[in-house]
PDB file of C-alpha atoms and ligand atoms in Angstrom:
ATOM      1  CA  MET A   1      -0.179  -0.078  -0.628  1.00 46.00           C
ATOM      2  CA  MET A   2       1.271   3.573  -0.520  1.00 54.00           C
ATOM      3  CA  LYS A   3       1.808   5.340   2.116  1.00 75.00           C
ATOM      4  CA  ASN A   4       0.174   9.307   2.156  1.00 87.00           C
ATOM      5  CA  ARG A   5       2.971  12.192   1.388  1.00 93.00           C
ATOM      6  CA  LEU A   6       4.504  13.505   5.166  1.00 96.00           C
ATOM      7  CA  ILE A   7       3.882  17.430   4.519  1.00 97.00           C
ATOM      8  CA  LEU A   8       6.895  19.463   6.075  1.00 98.00           C
ATOM      9  CA  LEU A   9       4.385  22.789   6.240  1.00 98.00           C
ATOM     10  CA  ASP A  10       6.717  26.542   6.969  1.00 96.00           C
ATOM     11  CA  ASN A  11       6.569  29.379   8.526  1.00 90.00           C
ATOM     12  CA  GLY A  12       9.301  31.135   8.015  1.00 79.00           C
ATOM     13  CA  HIS A  13      10.344  34.363   9.747  1.00 84.00           C
ATOM     14  CA  GLY A  14      10.822  34.910  13.214  1.00 81.00           C
ATOM     15  CA  GLU A  15      10.531  37.661  15.634  1.00 80.00           C
ATOM     16  CA  GLU A  16      13.472  38.882  15.514  1.00 76.00           C
ATOM     17  CA  THR A  17      13.237  39.819  12.135  1.00 73.00           C
ATOM     18  CA  VAL A  18       8.928  39.672  11.907  1.00 67.00           C
ATOM     19  CA  GLY A  19       9.111  39.448   8.153  1.00 72.00           C
ATOM     20  CA  LYS A  20       7.033  42.270   5.870  1.00 82.00           C
ATOM     21  CA  ARG A  21       4.545  44.058   7.725  1.00 89.00           C
ATOM     22  CA  SER A  22       1.306  46.525   7.609  1.00 93.00           C
ATOM     23  CA  PRO A  23       1.760  49.694   7.296  1.00 92.00           C
ATOM     24  CA  VAL A  24      -0.397  51.240  11.802  1.00 94.00           C
ATOM     25  CA  LEU A  25      -4.002  50.736  10.787  1.00 93.00           C
ATOM     26  CA  GLN A  26      -6.220  54.811  12.525  1.00 92.00           C
ATOM     27  CA  ASP A  27      -7.035  52.258  15.552  1.00 93.00           C
ATOM     28  CA  GLY A  28      -3.738  51.402  16.006  1.00 94.00           C
ATOM     29  CA  SER A  29      -3.517  47.774  15.319  1.00 94.00           C
ATOM     30  CA  GLN A  30      -1.352  46.358  12.111  1.00 94.00           C
ATOM     31  CA  LEU A  31       0.020  42.663  10.374  1.00 94.00           C
ATOM     32  CA  PHE A  32       3.628  41.547  10.885  1.00 92.00           C
ATOM     33  CA  GLU A  33       4.223  38.308   8.995  1.00 92.00           C
ATOM     34  CA  TYR A  34       5.928  36.156  10.947  1.00 91.00           C
ATOM     35  CA  GLU A  35       2.531  36.233  13.844  1.00 93.00           C
ATOM     36  CA  PHE A  36       0.198  36.063  10.264  1.00 95.00           C
ATOM     37  CA  ASN A  37       2.952  32.673   9.266  1.00 94.00           C
ATOM     38  CA  ARG A  38       2.659  31.130  12.562  1.00 94.00           C
ATOM     39  CA  ASP A  39      -1.278  31.860  12.873  1.00 96.00           C
ATOM     40  CA  ILE A  40      -2.190  29.607   9.499  1.00 98.00           C
ATOM     41  CA  VAL A  41       0.484  27.187  10.114  1.00 97.00           C
ATOM     42  CA  LYS A  42      -1.525  26.967  13.099  1.00 97.00           C
ATOM     43  CA  ARG A  43      -4.993  26.686  11.904  1.00 98.00           C
ATOM     44  CA  ILE A  44      -4.700  24.263   9.318  1.00 98.00           C
ATOM     45  CA  THR A  45      -2.117  21.682  11.496  1.00 98.00           C
ATOM     46  CA  LYS A  46      -5.621  21.625  14.486  1.00 98.00           C
ATOM     47  CA  THR A  47      -7.740  20.715  10.138  1.00 98.00           C
ATOM     48  CA  LEU A  48      -4.968  17.736   9.571  1.00 97.00           C
ATOM     49  CA  ASP A  49      -4.971  16.180  13.122  1.00 97.00           C
ATOM     50  CA  LYS A  50      -8.502  15.933  12.912  1.00 97.00           C
ATOM     51  CA  GLU A  51      -7.974  14.656   9.184  1.00 95.00           C
ATOM     52  CA  LYS A  52      -5.511  12.561  10.937  1.00 95.00           C
ATOM     53  CA  ILE A  53      -3.231  13.488   7.998  1.00 96.00           C
ATOM     54  CA  GLU A  54       1.062  14.013   9.130  1.00 96.00           C
ATOM     55  CA  TYR A  55       3.051  16.651   8.664  1.00 97.00           C
ATOM     56  CA  VAL A  56       6.049  18.029  10.562  1.00 97.00           C
ATOM     57  CA  VAL A  57       6.567  21.700  11.183  1.00 97.00           C
ATOM     58  CA  LEU A  58       9.640  23.422  10.358  1.00 95.00           C
ATOM     59  CA  VAL A  59       9.821  25.606  12.996  1.00 93.00           C
ATOM     60  CA  PRO A  60       8.539  25.277  16.540  1.00 91.00           C
ATOM     61  CA  GLU A  61      10.379  28.223  17.793  1.00 89.00           C
ATOM     62  CA  LEU A  62       9.365  31.534  17.746  1.00 85.00           C
ATOM     63  CA  LYS A  63      12.734  33.716  16.754  1.00 86.00           C
ATOM     64  CA  ASP A  64      14.643  33.762  13.420  1.00 87.00           C
ATOM     65  CA  ILE A  65      15.499  30.158  11.875  1.00 91.00           C
ATOM     66  CA  SER A  66      17.815  31.215   9.119  1.00 91.00           C
ATOM     67  CA  LEU A  67      16.866  29.637   5.534  1.00 92.00           C
ATOM     68  CA  ALA A  68      19.837  27.699   5.812  1.00 94.00           C
ATOM     69  CA  GLU A  69      19.080  25.312   8.500  1.00 95.00           C
ATOM     70  CA  ARG A  70      14.908  25.105   7.460  1.00 95.00           C
ATOM     71  CA  VAL A  71      16.189  23.527   4.696  1.00 96.00           C
ATOM     72  CA  LYS A  72      18.757  21.302   5.983  1.00 97.00           C
ATOM     73  CA  ARG A  73      15.828  20.236   8.259  1.00 97.00           C
ATOM     74  CA  ALA A  74      13.187  19.815   5.549  1.00 97.00           C
ATOM     75  CA  ASN A  75      15.618  17.334   3.850  1.00 96.00           C
ATOM     76  CA  ALA A  76      16.559  15.063   7.104  1.00 97.00           C
ATOM     77  CA  HIS A  77      12.954  14.586   7.924  1.00 96.00           C
ATOM     78  CA  HIS A  78      12.892  14.259   3.461  1.00 94.00           C
ATOM     79  CA  ALA A  79      15.170  11.874   3.884  1.00 94.00           C
ATOM     80  CA  GLU A  80      14.370  10.256   7.289  1.00 91.00           C
ATOM     81  CA  CYS A  81      10.841   9.391   6.998  1.00 89.00           C
ATOM     82  CA  GLY A  82      10.554   7.263   4.346  1.00 80.00           C
ATOM     83  CA  LYS A  83       8.014   8.592   1.669  1.00 82.00           C
ATOM     84  CA  HIS A  84       7.224  11.499   0.338  1.00 93.00           C
ATOM     85  CA  THR A  85       7.184  14.578   1.101  1.00 96.00           C
ATOM     86  CA  CYS A  86       5.976  17.902   0.017  1.00 97.00           C
ATOM     87  CA  LEU A  87       6.701  21.112   1.213  1.00 97.00           C
ATOM     88  CA  ILE A  88       4.568  24.016   1.959  1.00 98.00           C
ATOM     89  CA  SER A  89       6.047  27.518   3.111  1.00 97.00           C
ATOM     90  CA  VAL A  90       3.151  29.738   4.397  1.00 97.00           C
ATOM     91  CA  HIS A  91       3.752  34.084   3.598  1.00 95.00           C
ATOM     92  CA  ALA A  92       2.221  36.531   2.874  1.00 95.00           C
ATOM     93  CA  ASN A  93       2.627  39.110   0.291  1.00 94.00           C
ATOM     94  CA  ALA A  94       3.710  43.322   0.501  1.00 93.00           C
ATOM     95  CA  GLY A  95       5.012  45.403  -2.165  1.00 91.00           C
ATOM     96  CA  GLY A  96       1.699  46.506  -4.092  1.00 90.00           C
ATOM     97  CA  GLY A  97      -0.456  44.483  -5.617  1.00 95.00           C
ATOM     98  CA  THR A  98      -3.541  42.231  -4.704  1.00 97.00           C
ATOM     99  CA  GLY A  99      -4.239  38.553  -4.652  1.00 97.00           C
ATOM    100  CA  PHE A 100      -3.065  35.112  -3.931  1.00 97.00           C
ATOM    101  CA  GLU A 101      -0.462  33.370  -5.842  1.00 97.00           C
ATOM    102  CA  VAL A 102       2.183  30.460  -5.228  1.00 97.00           C
ATOM    103  CA  PHE A 103       5.610  29.483  -6.165  1.00 96.00           C
ATOM    104  CA  THR A 104       8.261  26.642  -6.605  1.00 94.00           C
ATOM    105  CA  SER A 105      10.798  26.449  -8.437  1.00 90.00           C
ATOM    106  CA  VAL A 106      12.563  27.157 -12.247  1.00 87.00           C
ATOM    107  CA  ASP A 107      11.733  23.729 -14.420  1.00 85.00           C
ATOM    108  CA  GLN A 108       8.524  21.816 -14.916  1.00 86.00           C
ATOM    109  CA  THR A 109       8.610  19.256 -11.891  1.00 87.00           C
ATOM    110  CA  LYS A 110       6.285  17.906  -9.843  1.00 92.00           C
ATOM    111  CA  SER A 111       5.812  20.828  -7.600  1.00 94.00           C
ATOM    112  CA  ASP A 112       4.440  22.612 -11.098  1.00 95.00           C
ATOM    113  CA  GLU A 113       1.628  20.158 -11.003  1.00 95.00           C
ATOM    114  CA  PHE A 114       0.425  20.394  -6.562  1.00 97.00           C
ATOM    115  CA  ALA A 115       0.851  24.392  -6.743  1.00 96.00           C
ATOM    116  CA  GLN A 116      -1.329  23.579  -9.710  1.00 96.00           C
ATOM    117  CA  ILE A 117      -4.111  22.122  -7.245  1.00 97.00           C
ATOM    118  CA  MET A 118      -3.037  25.360  -4.141  1.00 98.00           C
ATOM    119  CA  PHE A 119      -4.060  27.386  -6.995  1.00 97.00           C
ATOM    120  CA  ASP A 120      -7.153  25.199  -8.078  1.00 97.00           C
ATOM    121  CA  CYS A 121      -7.396  25.585  -4.235  1.00 98.00           C
ATOM    122  CA  PHE A 122      -7.530  28.957  -3.611  1.00 98.00           C
ATOM    123  CA  LYS A 123      -9.827  30.015  -6.746  1.00 97.00           C
ATOM    124  CA  GLU A 124     -12.189  27.687  -5.055  1.00 98.00           C
ATOM    125  CA  GLU A 125     -12.085  29.723  -1.888  1.00 98.00           C
ATOM    126  CA  PHE A 126     -11.782  33.013  -3.164  1.00 97.00           C
ATOM    127  CA  PRO A 127     -13.618  33.317  -6.294  1.00 97.00           C
ATOM    128  CA  GLU A 128     -14.190  37.362  -5.621  1.00 95.00           C
ATOM    129  CA  GLN A 129     -10.164  37.798  -5.156  1.00 96.00           C
ATOM    130  CA  LYS A 130      -7.677  38.021  -7.852  1.00 93.00           C
ATOM    131  CA  MET A 131      -5.936  35.290  -8.564  1.00 95.00           C
ATOM    132  CA  ARG A 132      -2.218  35.833  -9.838  1.00 94.00           C
ATOM    133  CA  SER A 133      -0.509  33.996 -12.111  1.00 91.00           C
ATOM    134  CA  ASP A 134       2.222  33.221 -14.617  1.00 87.00           C
ATOM    135  CA  ARG A 135       0.655  30.957 -17.755  1.00 86.00           C
ATOM    136  CA  LEU A 136       3.925  31.300 -19.735  1.00 83.00           C
ATOM    137  CA  ASP A 137       5.203  27.356 -18.812  1.00 84.00           C
ATOM    138  CA  GLY A 138       0.656  26.523 -18.966  1.00 86.00           C
ATOM    139  CA  ASP A 139       0.987  26.441 -15.701  1.00 90.00           C
ATOM    140  CA  ASP A 140      -0.209  29.688 -13.041  1.00 91.00           C
ATOM    141  CA  ASP A 141       2.285  29.039 -10.833  1.00 91.00           C
ATOM    142  CA  LYS A 142       5.414  31.520 -10.923  1.00 92.00           C
ATOM    143  CA  GLU A 143       8.626  30.129 -10.764  1.00 89.00           C
ATOM    144  CA  SER A 144      10.975  31.571  -9.182  1.00 89.00           C
ATOM    145  CA  ASN A 145      14.888  30.504  -7.703  1.00 88.00           C
ATOM    146  CA  PHE A 146      13.365  30.510  -3.414  1.00 92.00           C
ATOM    147  CA  TYR A 147      16.030  29.383  -1.639  1.00 93.00           C
ATOM    148  CA  ILE A 148      14.348  26.578  -0.078  1.00 94.00           C
ATOM    149  CA  LEU A 149      12.853  26.615  -2.939  1.00 95.00           C
ATOM    150  CA  LYS A 150      15.511  26.135  -4.830  1.00 94.00           C
ATOM    151  CA  ASN A 151      17.860  23.847  -2.161  1.00 95.00           C
ATOM    152  CA  THR A 152      14.803  21.291  -0.624  1.00 95.00           C
ATOM    153  CA  ASN A 153      14.591  17.924  -1.867  1.00 94.00           C
ATOM    154  CA  CYS A 154      11.447  16.977  -2.059  1.00 94.00           C
ATOM    155  CA  PRO A 155       8.400  18.822  -4.368  1.00 96.00           C
ATOM    156  CA  ALA A 156       7.974  22.531  -2.581  1.00 96.00           C
ATOM    157  CA  MET A 157       5.766  25.860  -3.359  1.00 97.00           C
ATOM    158  CA  LEU A 158       5.752  29.083  -1.319  1.00 97.00           C
ATOM    159  CA  THR A 159       2.145  30.674  -0.761  1.00 97.00           C
ATOM    160  CA  GLU A 160       1.457  34.590  -0.768  1.00 96.00           C
ATOM    161  CA  SER A 161      -1.779  34.819   0.792  1.00 97.00           C
ATOM    162  CA  PHE A 162      -2.596  38.051   0.100  1.00 97.00           C
ATOM    163  CA  PHE A 163      -0.974  41.376   0.332  1.00 96.00           C
ATOM    164  CA  MET A 164      -0.417  43.538   3.931  1.00 94.00           C
ATOM    165  CA  ASP A 165       0.172  46.556   2.296  1.00 94.00           C
ATOM    166  CA  ASN A 166      -3.549  46.964   0.358  1.00 95.00           C
ATOM    167  CA  LEU A 167      -6.024  48.006   2.398  1.00 94.00           C
ATOM    168  CA  GLN A 168      -8.998  45.396   1.133  1.00 96.00           C
ATOM    169  CA  ASP A 169      -6.584  42.352   0.942  1.00 97.00           C
ATOM    170  CA  LEU A 170      -4.891  42.924   5.403  1.00 96.00           C
ATOM    171  CA  LYS A 171      -8.804  43.111   6.182  1.00 96.00           C
ATOM    172  CA  ILE A 172      -9.523  39.152   4.655  1.00 97.00           C
ATOM    173  CA  LEU A 173      -5.200  38.804   6.415  1.00 97.00           C
ATOM    174  CA  MET A 174      -6.511  40.785   9.774  1.00 96.00           C
ATOM    175  CA  SER A 175      -9.461  39.284   9.814  1.00 97.00           C
ATOM    176  CA  GLU A 176     -10.532  35.034  11.539  1.00 98.00           C
ATOM    177  CA  ASN A 177     -13.222  35.091   8.585  1.00 98.00           C
ATOM    178  CA  GLY A 178     -10.302  35.113   6.179  1.00 98.00           C
ATOM    179  CA  ARG A 179      -7.754  33.974   7.549  1.00 98.00           C
ATOM    180  CA  SER A 180     -10.084  30.383   8.561  1.00 98.00           C
ATOM    181  CA  ARG A 181     -10.495  30.473   4.981  1.00 98.00           C
ATOM    182  CA  ILE A 182      -6.802  31.049   3.967  1.00 98.00           C
ATOM    183  CA  ALA A 183      -6.739  27.952   6.446  1.00 98.00           C
ATOM    184  CA  ARG A 184      -8.948  26.060   4.321  1.00 98.00           C
ATOM    185  CA  ALA A 185      -7.772  26.594   1.134  1.00 98.00           C
ATOM    186  CA  HIS A 186      -4.059  25.037   1.360  1.00 98.00           C
ATOM    187  CA  VAL A 187      -5.960  21.628   3.584  1.00 98.00           C
ATOM    188  CA  ASN A 188      -8.366  21.614   0.967  1.00 98.00           C
ATOM    189  CA  ALA A 189      -4.938  21.274  -1.677  1.00 98.00           C
ATOM    190  CA  ILE A 190      -3.193  19.193   0.658  1.00 98.00           C
ATOM    191  CA  LYS A 191      -5.661  16.496   1.537  1.00 97.00           C
ATOM    192  CA  LYS A 192      -5.200  15.956  -2.138  1.00 97.00           C
ATOM    193  CA  ILE A 193      -1.456  16.297  -2.618  1.00 97.00           C
ATOM    194  CA  VAL A 194      -1.133  14.483   0.468  1.00 96.00           C
ATOM    195  CA  LYS A 195      -3.437  10.834  -1.991  1.00 93.00           C
ATOM    196  CA  LEU A 196      -0.647  11.666  -5.004  1.00 92.00           C
TER     197      LEU A 196
HETATM  198 ZN1   ZN B 201       7.806  35.856   3.793  1.00 81.29          ZN
END
């Protein structure tokens, strides 16, 4: 019997570098990416526990863990677990724009197949939002030599769920409903990916 795939969840950035952050709102609140990434990963793992889907959270610490160390951990789990894995690095976007996008490393690999599933699950969960895609290579994911995508030995993707410097997107990122939808889209994709 084929064993289900192990999901490696990377919640990126620690409290020292915090990653990207939103502008400060009128009520004084502000979104920090490290908090968002961790909260989404926590929500994902709650459902994966219920669904009995195996996962590893790559960064249980609150502090910053270097990309090199995160890749080392991912590759160690991949080597040790004796079955297929898939890494999902969870982020929120900044830099001007709106919507969702998912990255894989350059070239067509298994990562592209899995990233397309993630893209489709977000499209289904957020039909009213912009889906940012690059169709030049025939699929919807964007490709980039991000360190964590390029250096991991397993299929890997990086999700950028909405822009924290866009007030419309920020409402999604800071609301209970928005966060549960973002987590649900991830879980729906994971439920398909673990069987492949
Ligand atoms: Zn990030």
